[in-house]
Short mmCIF file of C-alpha atoms and ligand atoms in Angstrom, two decimals:
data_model
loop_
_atom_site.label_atom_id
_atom_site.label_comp_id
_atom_site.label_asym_id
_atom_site.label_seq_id
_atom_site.Cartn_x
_atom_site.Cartn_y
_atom_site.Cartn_z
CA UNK A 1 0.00 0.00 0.00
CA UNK A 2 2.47 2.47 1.02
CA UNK A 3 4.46 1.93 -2.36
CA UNK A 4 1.32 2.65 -4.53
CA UNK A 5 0.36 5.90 -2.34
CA UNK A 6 3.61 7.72 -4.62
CA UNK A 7 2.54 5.87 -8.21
CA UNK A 8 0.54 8.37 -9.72
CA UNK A 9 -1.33 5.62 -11.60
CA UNK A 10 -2.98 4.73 -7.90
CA UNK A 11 -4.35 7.42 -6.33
CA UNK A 12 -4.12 7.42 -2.81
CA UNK A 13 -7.30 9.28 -2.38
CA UNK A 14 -10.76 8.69 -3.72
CA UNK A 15 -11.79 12.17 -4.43
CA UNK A 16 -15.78 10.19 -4.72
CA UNK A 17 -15.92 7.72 -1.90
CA UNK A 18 -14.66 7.67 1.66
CA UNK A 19 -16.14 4.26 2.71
CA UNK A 20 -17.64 2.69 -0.33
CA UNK A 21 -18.45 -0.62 1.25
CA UNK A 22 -21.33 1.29 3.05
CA UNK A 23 -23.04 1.22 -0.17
CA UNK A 24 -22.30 -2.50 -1.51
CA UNK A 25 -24.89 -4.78 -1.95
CA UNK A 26 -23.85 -7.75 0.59
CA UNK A 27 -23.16 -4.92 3.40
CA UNK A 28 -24.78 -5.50 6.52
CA UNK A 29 -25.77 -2.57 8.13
CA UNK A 30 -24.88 -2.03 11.80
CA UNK A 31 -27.94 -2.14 14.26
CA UNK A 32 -27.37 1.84 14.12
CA UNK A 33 -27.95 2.46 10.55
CA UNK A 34 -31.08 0.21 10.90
CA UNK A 35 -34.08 2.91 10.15
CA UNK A 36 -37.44 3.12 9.41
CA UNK A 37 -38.68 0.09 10.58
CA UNK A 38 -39.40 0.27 14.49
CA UNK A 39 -42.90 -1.12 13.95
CA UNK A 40 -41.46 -4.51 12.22
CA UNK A 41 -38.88 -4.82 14.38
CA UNK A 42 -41.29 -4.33 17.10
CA UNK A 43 -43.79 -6.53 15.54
CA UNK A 44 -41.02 -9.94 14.94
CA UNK A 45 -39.57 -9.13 18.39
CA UNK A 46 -43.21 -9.88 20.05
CA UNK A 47 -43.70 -13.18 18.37
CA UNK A 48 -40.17 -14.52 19.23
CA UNK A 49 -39.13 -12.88 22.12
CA UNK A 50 -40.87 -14.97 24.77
CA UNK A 51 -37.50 -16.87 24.61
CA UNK A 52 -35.73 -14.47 26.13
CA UNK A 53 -38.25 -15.37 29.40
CA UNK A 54 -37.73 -18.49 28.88
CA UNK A 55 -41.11 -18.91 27.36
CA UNK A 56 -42.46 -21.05 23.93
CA UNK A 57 -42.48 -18.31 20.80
CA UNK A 58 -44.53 -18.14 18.43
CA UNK A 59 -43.05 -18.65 14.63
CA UNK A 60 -43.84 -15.82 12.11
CA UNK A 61 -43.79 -15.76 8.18
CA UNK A 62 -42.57 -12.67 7.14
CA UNK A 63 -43.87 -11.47 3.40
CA UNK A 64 -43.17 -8.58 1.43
CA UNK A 65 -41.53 -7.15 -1.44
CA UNK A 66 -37.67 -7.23 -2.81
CA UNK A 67 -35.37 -4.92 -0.21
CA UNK A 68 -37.77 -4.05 2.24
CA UNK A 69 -35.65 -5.21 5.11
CA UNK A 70 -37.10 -8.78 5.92
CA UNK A 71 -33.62 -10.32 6.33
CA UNK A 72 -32.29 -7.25 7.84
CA UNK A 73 -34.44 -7.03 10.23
CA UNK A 74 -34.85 -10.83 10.84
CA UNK A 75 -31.34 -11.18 11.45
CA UNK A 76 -31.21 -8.25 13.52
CA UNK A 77 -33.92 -8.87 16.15
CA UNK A 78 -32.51 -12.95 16.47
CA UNK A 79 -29.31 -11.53 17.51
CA UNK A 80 -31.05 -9.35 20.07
CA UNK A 81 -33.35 -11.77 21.58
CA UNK A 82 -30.44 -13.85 21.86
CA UNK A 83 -28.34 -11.35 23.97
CA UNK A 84 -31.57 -10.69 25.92
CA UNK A 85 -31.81 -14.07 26.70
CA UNK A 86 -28.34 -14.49 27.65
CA UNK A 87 -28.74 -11.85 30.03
CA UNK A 88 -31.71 -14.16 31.89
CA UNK A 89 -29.08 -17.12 31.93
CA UNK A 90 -30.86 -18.38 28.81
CA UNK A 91 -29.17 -20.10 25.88
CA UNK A 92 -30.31 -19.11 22.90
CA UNK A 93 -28.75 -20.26 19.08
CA UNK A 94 -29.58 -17.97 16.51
CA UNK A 95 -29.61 -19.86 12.75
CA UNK A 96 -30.06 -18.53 9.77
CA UNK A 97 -30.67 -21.07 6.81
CA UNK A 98 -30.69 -19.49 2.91
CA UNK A 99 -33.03 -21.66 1.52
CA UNK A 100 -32.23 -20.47 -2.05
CA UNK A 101 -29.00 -22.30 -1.71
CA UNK A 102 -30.08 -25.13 0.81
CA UNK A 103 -32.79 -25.30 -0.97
CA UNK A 104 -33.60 -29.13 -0.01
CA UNK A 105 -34.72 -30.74 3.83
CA UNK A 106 -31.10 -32.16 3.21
CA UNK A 107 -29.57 -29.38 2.36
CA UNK A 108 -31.19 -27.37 4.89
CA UNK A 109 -31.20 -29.76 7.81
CA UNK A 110 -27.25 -30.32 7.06
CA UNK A 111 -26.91 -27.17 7.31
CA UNK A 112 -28.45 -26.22 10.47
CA UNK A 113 -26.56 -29.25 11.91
CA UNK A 114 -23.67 -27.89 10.67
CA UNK A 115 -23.85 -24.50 12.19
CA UNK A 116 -24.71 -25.92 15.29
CA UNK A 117 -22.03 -27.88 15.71
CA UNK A 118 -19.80 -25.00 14.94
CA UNK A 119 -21.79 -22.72 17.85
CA UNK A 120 -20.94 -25.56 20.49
CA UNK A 121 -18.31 -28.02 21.25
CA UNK A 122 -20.37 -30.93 20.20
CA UNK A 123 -17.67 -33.69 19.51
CA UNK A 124 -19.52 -35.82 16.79
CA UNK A 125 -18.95 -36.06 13.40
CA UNK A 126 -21.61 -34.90 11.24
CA UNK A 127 -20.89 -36.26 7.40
CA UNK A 128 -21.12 -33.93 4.66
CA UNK A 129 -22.48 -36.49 1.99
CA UNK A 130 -23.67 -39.75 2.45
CA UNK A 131 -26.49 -39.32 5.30
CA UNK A 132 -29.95 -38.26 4.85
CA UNK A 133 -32.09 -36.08 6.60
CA UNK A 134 -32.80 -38.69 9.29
CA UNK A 135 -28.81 -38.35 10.28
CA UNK A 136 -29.30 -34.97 10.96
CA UNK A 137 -32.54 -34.16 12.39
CA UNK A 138 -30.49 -36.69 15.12
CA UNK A 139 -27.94 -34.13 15.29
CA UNK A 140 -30.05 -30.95 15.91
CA UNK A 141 -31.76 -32.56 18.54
CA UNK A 142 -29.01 -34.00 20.23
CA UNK A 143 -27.15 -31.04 20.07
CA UNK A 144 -30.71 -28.84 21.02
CA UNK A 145 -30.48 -31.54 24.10
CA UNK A 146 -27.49 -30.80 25.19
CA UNK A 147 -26.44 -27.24 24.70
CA UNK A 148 -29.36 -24.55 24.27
CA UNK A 149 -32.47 -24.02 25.85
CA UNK A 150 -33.87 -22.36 22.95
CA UNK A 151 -33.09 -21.66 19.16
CA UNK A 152 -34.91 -19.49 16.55
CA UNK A 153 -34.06 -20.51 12.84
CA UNK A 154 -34.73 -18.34 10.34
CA UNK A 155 -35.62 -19.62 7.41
CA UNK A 156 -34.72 -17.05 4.27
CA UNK A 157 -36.66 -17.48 1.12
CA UNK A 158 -38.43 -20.39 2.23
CA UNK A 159 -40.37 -20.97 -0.82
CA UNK A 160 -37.75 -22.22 -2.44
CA UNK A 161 -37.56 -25.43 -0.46
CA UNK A 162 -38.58 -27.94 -2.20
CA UNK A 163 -40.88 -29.56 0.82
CA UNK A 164 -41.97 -27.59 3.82
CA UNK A 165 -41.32 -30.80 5.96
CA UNK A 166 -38.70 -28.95 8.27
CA UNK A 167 -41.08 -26.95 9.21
CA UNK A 168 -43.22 -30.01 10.87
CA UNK A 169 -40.21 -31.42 11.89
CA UNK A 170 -39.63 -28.10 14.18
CA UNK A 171 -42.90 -27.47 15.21
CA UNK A 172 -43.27 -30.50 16.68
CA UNK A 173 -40.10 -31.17 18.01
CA UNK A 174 -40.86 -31.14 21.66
CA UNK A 175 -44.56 -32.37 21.28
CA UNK A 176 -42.09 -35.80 19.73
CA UNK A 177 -39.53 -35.36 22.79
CA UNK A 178 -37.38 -35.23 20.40
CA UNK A 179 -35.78 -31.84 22.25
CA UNK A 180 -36.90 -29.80 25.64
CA UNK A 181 -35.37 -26.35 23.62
CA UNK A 182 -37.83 -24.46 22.63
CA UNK A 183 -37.80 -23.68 18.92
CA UNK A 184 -38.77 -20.44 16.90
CA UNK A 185 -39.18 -20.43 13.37
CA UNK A 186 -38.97 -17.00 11.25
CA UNK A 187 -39.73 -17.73 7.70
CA UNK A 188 -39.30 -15.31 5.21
CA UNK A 189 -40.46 -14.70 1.50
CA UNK A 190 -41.38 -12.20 -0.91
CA UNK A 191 -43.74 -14.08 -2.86
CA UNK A 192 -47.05 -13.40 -1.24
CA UNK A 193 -48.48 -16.03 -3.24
CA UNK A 194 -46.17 -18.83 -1.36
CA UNK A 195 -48.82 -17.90 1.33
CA UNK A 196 -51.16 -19.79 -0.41
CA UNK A 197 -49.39 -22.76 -0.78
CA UNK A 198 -48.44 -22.63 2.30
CA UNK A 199 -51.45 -23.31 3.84
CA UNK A 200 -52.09 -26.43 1.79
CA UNK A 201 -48.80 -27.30 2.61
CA UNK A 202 -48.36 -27.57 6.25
CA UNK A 203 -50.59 -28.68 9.00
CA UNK A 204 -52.01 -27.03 12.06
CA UNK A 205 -48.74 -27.68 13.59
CA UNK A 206 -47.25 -25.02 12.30
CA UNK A 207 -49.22 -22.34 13.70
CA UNK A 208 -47.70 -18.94 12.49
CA UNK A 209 -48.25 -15.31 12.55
CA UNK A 210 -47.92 -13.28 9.63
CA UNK A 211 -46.29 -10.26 9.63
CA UNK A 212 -45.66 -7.97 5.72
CA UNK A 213 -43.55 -5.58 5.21
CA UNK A 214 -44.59 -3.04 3.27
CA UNK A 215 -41.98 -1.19 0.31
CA UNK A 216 -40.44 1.59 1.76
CA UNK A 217 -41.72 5.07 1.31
CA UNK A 218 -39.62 8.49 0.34
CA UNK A 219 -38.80 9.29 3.65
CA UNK A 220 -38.02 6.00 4.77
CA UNK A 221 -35.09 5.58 2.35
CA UNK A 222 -34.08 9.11 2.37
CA UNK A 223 -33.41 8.10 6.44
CA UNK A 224 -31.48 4.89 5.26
CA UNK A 225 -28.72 6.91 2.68
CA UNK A 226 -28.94 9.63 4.77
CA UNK A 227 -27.47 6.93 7.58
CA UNK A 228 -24.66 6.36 4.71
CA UNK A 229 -24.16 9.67 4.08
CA UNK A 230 -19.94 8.85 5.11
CA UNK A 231 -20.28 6.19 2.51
CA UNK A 232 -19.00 9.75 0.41
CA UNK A 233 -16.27 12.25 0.87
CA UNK A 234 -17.63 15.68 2.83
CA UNK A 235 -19.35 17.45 0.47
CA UNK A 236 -19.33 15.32 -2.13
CA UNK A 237 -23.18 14.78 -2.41
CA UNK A 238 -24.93 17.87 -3.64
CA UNK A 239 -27.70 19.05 -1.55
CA UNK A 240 -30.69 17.16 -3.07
CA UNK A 241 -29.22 14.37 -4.26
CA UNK A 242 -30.26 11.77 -1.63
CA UNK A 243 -33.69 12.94 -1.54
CA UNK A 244 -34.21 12.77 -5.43
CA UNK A 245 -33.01 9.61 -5.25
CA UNK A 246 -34.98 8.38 -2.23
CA UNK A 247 -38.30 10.21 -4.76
CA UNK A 248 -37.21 7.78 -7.78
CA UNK A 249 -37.16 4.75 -5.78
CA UNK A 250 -40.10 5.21 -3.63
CA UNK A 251 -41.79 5.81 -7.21
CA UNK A 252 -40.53 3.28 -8.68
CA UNK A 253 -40.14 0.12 -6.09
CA UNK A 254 -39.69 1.20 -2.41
CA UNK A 255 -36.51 -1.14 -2.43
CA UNK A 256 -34.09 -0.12 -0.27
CA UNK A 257 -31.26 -2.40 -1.98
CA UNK A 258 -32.09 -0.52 -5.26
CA UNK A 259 -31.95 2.70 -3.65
CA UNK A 260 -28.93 2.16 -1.88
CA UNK A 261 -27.35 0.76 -5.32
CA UNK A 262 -28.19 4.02 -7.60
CA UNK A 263 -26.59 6.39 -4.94
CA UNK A 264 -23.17 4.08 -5.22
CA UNK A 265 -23.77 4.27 -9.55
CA UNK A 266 -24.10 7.76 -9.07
CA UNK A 267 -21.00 8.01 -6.99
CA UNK A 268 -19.06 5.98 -9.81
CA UNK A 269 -20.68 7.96 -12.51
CA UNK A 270 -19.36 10.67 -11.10
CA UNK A 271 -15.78 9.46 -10.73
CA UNK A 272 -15.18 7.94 -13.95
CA UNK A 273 -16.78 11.38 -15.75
CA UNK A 274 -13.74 13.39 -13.58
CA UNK A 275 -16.65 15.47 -11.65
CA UNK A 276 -15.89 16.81 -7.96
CA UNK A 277 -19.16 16.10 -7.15
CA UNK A 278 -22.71 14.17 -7.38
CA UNK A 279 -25.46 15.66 -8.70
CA UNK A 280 -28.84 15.31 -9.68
CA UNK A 281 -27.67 14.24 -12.60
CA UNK A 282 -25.87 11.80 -11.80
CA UNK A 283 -28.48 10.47 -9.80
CA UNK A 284 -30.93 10.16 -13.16
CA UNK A 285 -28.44 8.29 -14.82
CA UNK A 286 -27.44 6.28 -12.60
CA UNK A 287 -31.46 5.27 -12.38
CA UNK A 288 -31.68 4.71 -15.73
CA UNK A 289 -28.92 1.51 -15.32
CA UNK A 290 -30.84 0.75 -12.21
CA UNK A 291 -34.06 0.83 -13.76
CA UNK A 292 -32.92 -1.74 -16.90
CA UNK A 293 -30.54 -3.84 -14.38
CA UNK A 294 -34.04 -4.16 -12.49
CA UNK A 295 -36.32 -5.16 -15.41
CA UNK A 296 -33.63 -7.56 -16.33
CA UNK A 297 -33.61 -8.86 -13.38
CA UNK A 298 -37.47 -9.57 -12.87
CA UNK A 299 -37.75 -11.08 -16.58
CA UNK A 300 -34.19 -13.02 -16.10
CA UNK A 301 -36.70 -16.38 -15.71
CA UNK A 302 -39.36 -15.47 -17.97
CA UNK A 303 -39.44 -17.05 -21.42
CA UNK A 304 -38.24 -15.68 -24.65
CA UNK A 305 -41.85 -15.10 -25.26
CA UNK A 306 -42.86 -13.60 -22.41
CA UNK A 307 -39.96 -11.36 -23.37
CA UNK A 308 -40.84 -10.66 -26.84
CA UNK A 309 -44.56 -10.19 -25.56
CA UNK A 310 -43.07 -7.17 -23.55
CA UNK A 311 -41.17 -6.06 -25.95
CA UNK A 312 -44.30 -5.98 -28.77
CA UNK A 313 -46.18 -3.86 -25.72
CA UNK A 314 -43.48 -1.51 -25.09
CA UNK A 315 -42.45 -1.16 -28.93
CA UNK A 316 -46.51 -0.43 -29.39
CA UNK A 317 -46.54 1.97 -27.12
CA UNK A 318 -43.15 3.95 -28.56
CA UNK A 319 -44.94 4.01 -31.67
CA UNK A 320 -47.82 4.49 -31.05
CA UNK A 321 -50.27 7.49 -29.36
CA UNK A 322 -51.89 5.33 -26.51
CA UNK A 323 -50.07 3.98 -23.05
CA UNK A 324 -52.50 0.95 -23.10
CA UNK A 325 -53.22 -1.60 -25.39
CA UNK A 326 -55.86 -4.93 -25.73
CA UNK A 327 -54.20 -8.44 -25.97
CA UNK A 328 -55.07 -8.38 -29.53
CA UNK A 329 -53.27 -5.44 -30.57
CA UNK A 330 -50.28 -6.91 -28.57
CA UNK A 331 -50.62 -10.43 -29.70
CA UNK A 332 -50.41 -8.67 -33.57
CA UNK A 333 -47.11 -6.71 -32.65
CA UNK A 334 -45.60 -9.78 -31.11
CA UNK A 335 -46.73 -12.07 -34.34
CA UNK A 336 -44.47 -9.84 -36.34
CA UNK A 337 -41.50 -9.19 -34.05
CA UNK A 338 -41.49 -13.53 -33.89
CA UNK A 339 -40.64 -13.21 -37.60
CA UNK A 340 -37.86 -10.66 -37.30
CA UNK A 341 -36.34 -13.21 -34.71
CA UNK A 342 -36.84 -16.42 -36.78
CA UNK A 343 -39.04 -17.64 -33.89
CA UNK A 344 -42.44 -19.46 -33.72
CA UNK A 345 -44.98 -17.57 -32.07
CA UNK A 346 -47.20 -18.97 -29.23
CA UNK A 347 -51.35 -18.73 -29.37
CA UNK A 348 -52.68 -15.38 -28.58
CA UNK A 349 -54.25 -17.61 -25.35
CA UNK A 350 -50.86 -18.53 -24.52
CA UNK A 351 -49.33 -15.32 -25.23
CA UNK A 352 -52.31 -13.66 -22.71
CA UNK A 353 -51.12 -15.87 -20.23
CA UNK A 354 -47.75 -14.50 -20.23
CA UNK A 355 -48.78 -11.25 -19.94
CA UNK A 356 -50.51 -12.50 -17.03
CA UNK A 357 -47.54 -13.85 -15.42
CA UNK A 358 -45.76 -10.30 -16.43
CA UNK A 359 -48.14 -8.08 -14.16
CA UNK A 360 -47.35 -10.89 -11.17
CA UNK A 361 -43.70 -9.59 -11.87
CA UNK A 362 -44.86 -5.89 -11.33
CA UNK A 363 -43.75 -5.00 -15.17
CA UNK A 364 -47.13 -4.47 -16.44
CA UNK A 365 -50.64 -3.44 -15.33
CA UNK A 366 -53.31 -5.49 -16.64
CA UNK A 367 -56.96 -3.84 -15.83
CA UNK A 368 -60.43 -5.21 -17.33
CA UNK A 369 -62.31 -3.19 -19.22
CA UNK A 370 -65.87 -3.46 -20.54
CA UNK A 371 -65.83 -2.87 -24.27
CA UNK A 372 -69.81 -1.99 -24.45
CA UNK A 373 -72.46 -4.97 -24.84
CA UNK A 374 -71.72 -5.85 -28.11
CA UNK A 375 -68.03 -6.22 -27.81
CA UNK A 376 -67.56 -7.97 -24.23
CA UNK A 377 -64.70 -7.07 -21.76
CA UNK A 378 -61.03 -7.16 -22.67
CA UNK A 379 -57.97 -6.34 -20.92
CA UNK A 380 -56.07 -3.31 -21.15
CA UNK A 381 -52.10 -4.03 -20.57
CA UNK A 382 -50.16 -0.72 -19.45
CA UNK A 383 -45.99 -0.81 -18.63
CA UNK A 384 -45.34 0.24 -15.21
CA UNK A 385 -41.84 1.43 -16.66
CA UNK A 386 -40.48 3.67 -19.44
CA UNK A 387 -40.67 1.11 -22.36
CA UNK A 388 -37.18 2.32 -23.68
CA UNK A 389 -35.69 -0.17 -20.08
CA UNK A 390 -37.90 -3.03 -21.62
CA UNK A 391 -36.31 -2.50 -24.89
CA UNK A 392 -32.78 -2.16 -23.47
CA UNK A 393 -33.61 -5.08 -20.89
CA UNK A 394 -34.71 -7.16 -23.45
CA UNK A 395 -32.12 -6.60 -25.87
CA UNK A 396 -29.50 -7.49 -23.51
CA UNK A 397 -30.98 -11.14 -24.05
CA UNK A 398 -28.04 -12.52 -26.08
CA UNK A 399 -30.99 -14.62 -28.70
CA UNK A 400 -32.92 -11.32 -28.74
CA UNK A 401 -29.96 -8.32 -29.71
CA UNK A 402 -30.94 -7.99 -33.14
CA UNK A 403 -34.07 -6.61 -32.17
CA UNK A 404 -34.52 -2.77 -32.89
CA UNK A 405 -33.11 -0.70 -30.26
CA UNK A 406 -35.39 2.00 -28.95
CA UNK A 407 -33.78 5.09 -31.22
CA UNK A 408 -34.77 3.02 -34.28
CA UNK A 409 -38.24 1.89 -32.93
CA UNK A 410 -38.94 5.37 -32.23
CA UNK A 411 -37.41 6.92 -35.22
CA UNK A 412 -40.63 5.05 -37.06
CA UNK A 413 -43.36 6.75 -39.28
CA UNK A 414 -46.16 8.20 -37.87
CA UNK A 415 -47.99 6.19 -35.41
CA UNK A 416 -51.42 5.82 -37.55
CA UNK A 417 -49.14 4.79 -40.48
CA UNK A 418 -47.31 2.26 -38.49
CA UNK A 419 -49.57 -0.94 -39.18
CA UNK A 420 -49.64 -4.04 -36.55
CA UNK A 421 -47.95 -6.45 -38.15
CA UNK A 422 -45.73 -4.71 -40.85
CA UNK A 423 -42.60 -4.55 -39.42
CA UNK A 424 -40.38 -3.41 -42.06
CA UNK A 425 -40.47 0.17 -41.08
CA UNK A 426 -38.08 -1.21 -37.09
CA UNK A 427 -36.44 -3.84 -38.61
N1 LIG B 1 -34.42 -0.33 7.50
C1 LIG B 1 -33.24 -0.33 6.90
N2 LIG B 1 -32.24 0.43 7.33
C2 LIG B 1 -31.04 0.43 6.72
N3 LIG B 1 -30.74 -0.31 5.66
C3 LIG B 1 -31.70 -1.10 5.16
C4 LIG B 1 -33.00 -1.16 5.74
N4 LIG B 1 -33.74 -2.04 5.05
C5 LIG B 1 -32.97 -2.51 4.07
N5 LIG B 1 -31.74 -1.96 4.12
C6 LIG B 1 -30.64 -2.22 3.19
O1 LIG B 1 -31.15 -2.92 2.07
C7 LIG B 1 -30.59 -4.21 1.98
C8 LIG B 1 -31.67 -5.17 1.60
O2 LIG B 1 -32.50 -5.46 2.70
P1 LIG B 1 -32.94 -6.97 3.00
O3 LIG B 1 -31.87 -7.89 2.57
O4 LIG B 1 -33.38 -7.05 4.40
O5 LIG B 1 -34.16 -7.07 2.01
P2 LIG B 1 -35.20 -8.28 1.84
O6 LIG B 1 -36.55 -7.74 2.19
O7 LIG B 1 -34.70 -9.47 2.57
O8 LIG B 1 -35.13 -8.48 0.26
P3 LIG B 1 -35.18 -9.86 -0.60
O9 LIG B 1 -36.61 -10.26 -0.63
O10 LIG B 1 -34.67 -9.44 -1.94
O11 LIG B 1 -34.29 -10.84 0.08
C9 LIG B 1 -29.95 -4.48 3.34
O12 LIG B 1 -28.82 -5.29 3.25
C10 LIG B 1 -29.59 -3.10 3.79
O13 LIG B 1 -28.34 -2.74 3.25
MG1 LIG B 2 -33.83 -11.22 1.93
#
């Protein structure tokens, strides 16, 4: 280090950032930057915090949207119950399973074994391969037995387990004698509709609370940069910047991950353009690369078609005078673009359906509308973004690039000239 402070070619200084790894994605925020959420906080502490008085707790499903501080906040009151609970002579084991990795009752049960093991001195071997779920159920309660009086697992993205099994197994592990430590179970997910499946899932032994966390609002994230102000150098941000930023992405998503990430683009927009400073500016760029990282991100598992199917609505509605269109009108746009990408197109009933599974994604808006008695009802699809991110987003699907890019889709002819399934004036 000391070498590269005199080599020009390093500078010693980042005129942009004074702590950048406030702003990275994986940081954990200490419990002091923690903000806008005393309610849910409040709320998850009162379900599991009878541990700390040695009492059963209750588990809790937590739902809501991308970044809203489930995990966060998840992790954050387990670690407190479990100091509170130390301080009543209570042992308490905090685990927190990813269940988009461990994503099996194998996987997940070898890994809370695991972790146990490594949070006691428990002398066994527990194999990595070779066992099944039996083996290690065996180990968490033998381990449960003999070191802790209490545990709460939190179970991240839950609905990605493949069986909700571990959950039974949990519930009832003291009801089995299995284990005299009581056990709390936080699941998390941000698909509200796992809810549903839920219930079908799992019997009464799971009883559960429900808690959702709502997006966060303008002021809400405008607290949590303002927390990471020192992420920047003194004076770096120009007055305004945090709270146009905090405006976008309330607009937009209420994420605070996303909001977090555009004031760290701005910051490298900045630096790599040679300014002292980040402005507004900066700020709407850097949204704009947010926005189409975003969209790419929420179609990454959709199929080509649903992709082309968003592209045919957001092309329609570059070229044309309306923000809404019927199924129809999209189905013709999407007929045509098929042909520019040597593809076969789906049935307009299959193509609906996509759409369908589009608005679950929070890209579109579908709404019914009555057409008048003679025509029936129809939907009306809208974009809940600026179609030139769908086009961009889109495009950056390697089978899809030689679609027009938004310049040349909107460069077209007149919209009334522009007919449904004549391509030839994008391609
Ligand atoms: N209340 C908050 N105060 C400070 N930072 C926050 C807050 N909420 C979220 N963040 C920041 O946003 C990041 C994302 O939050 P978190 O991981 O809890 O979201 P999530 O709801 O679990 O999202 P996902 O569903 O995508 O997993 C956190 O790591 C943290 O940096
Ligand atoms: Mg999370």
């Amino acid at each position: 280090m000391a070498d590269q402070a005199g080599d020009p070619l390093f500078h010693s200084h980042d005129p942009i950032f004074n702590r950048k790894e406030l702003l990275h994605v994986g940081h954990v925020p200490d419990e002091d930057r923690i903000v806008g959420r005393d309610d849910e906080i409040e709320s998850v502490a009162a379900e599991v915090g009878a541990i700390t008085r040695g009492d059963p707790p209750n588990n809790v499903m937590i739902y809501g949207k991308t970044g809203t501080g489930k995990s966060l906040i998840s992790r954050h009151v387990a670690t407190r119950a479990q100091d509170a609970a130390r301080t009543n002579e209570i042992d308490c084991g905090v685990l927190y399973i990813d269940c988009s990795e461990a994503n099996t009752e194998t996987r997940a049960t070898r890994q809370l074994a695991l972790s146990l093991k490594e949070q006691t001195d428990y002398q066994e071997n527990i194999p990595v391969r070779g066992v099944g779920t039996m083996e290690y159920y065996q180990h968490i309660w033998q381990i449960l037995e003999a070191c802790f009086d209490a545990i709460i697992v939190i179970l991240d993205e839950i609905d990605k387990l493949d069986n909700s099994n571990i959950l039974m197994q949990l519930s009832r592990a003291r009801e089995a004698q299995k284990t005299d430590a009581y056990i709390g179970v936080i699941g998390i997910s941000n698909k509200v509709k796992y809810r549903e499946t839920l219930d079908e899932r799992i019997d009464s032994s799971f009883g559960h609370r429900e808690l959702f966390f709502h997006p966060y609002d303008a002021s809400q994230l405008r607290e949590i940069m303002r927390n990471r102000e020192d992420a920047f150098q003194p004076a770096v941000l120009e007055d305004g910047t945090i709270e146009l930023c905090a405006a976008l992405a309330a607009k937009k998503h209420g994420d605070a991950r996303k909001a977090i990430e555009i004031l760290k683009e701005a910051g490298e927009l900045a630096r790599r353009t040679g300014s002292e400073t980040v402005s507004e500016d900066h700020i709407q760029q850097a949204q704009e690369v947010a926005e189409i990282n975003r969209i790419e991100e929420l179609t990454s598992g959709a199929t080509v078609h649903a992709k082309l199917a968003l592209y045919a609505l957001a092309s329609r509605i570059i070229t044309g005078d309306r923000e809404t269109y019927k199924t129809r009108e999209v189905y013709e746009r999407y007929v045509g673009i098929c042909e520019l990408v040597a593809t076969d197109p789906i049935t307009e009933n299959g193509l609906y359906r996509q759409l369908k599974e589009q608005a679950f994604l929070g890209v579109i808006e579908s709404e019914k509308t009555g057409g008048g008695r003679s025509q029936g009802s129809y939907l009306l699809h809208r974009l809940v973004t600026d179609p030139k991110h769908i086009v961009k987003a889109v495009r950056r699907d390697s089978s899809l690039e030689e679609l027009p890019t938004y310049d040349r889709l909107s460069g077209t002819e007149s919209p009334s000239r522009a007919h449904d399934t004549d391509l030839s004036s994008f391609s």
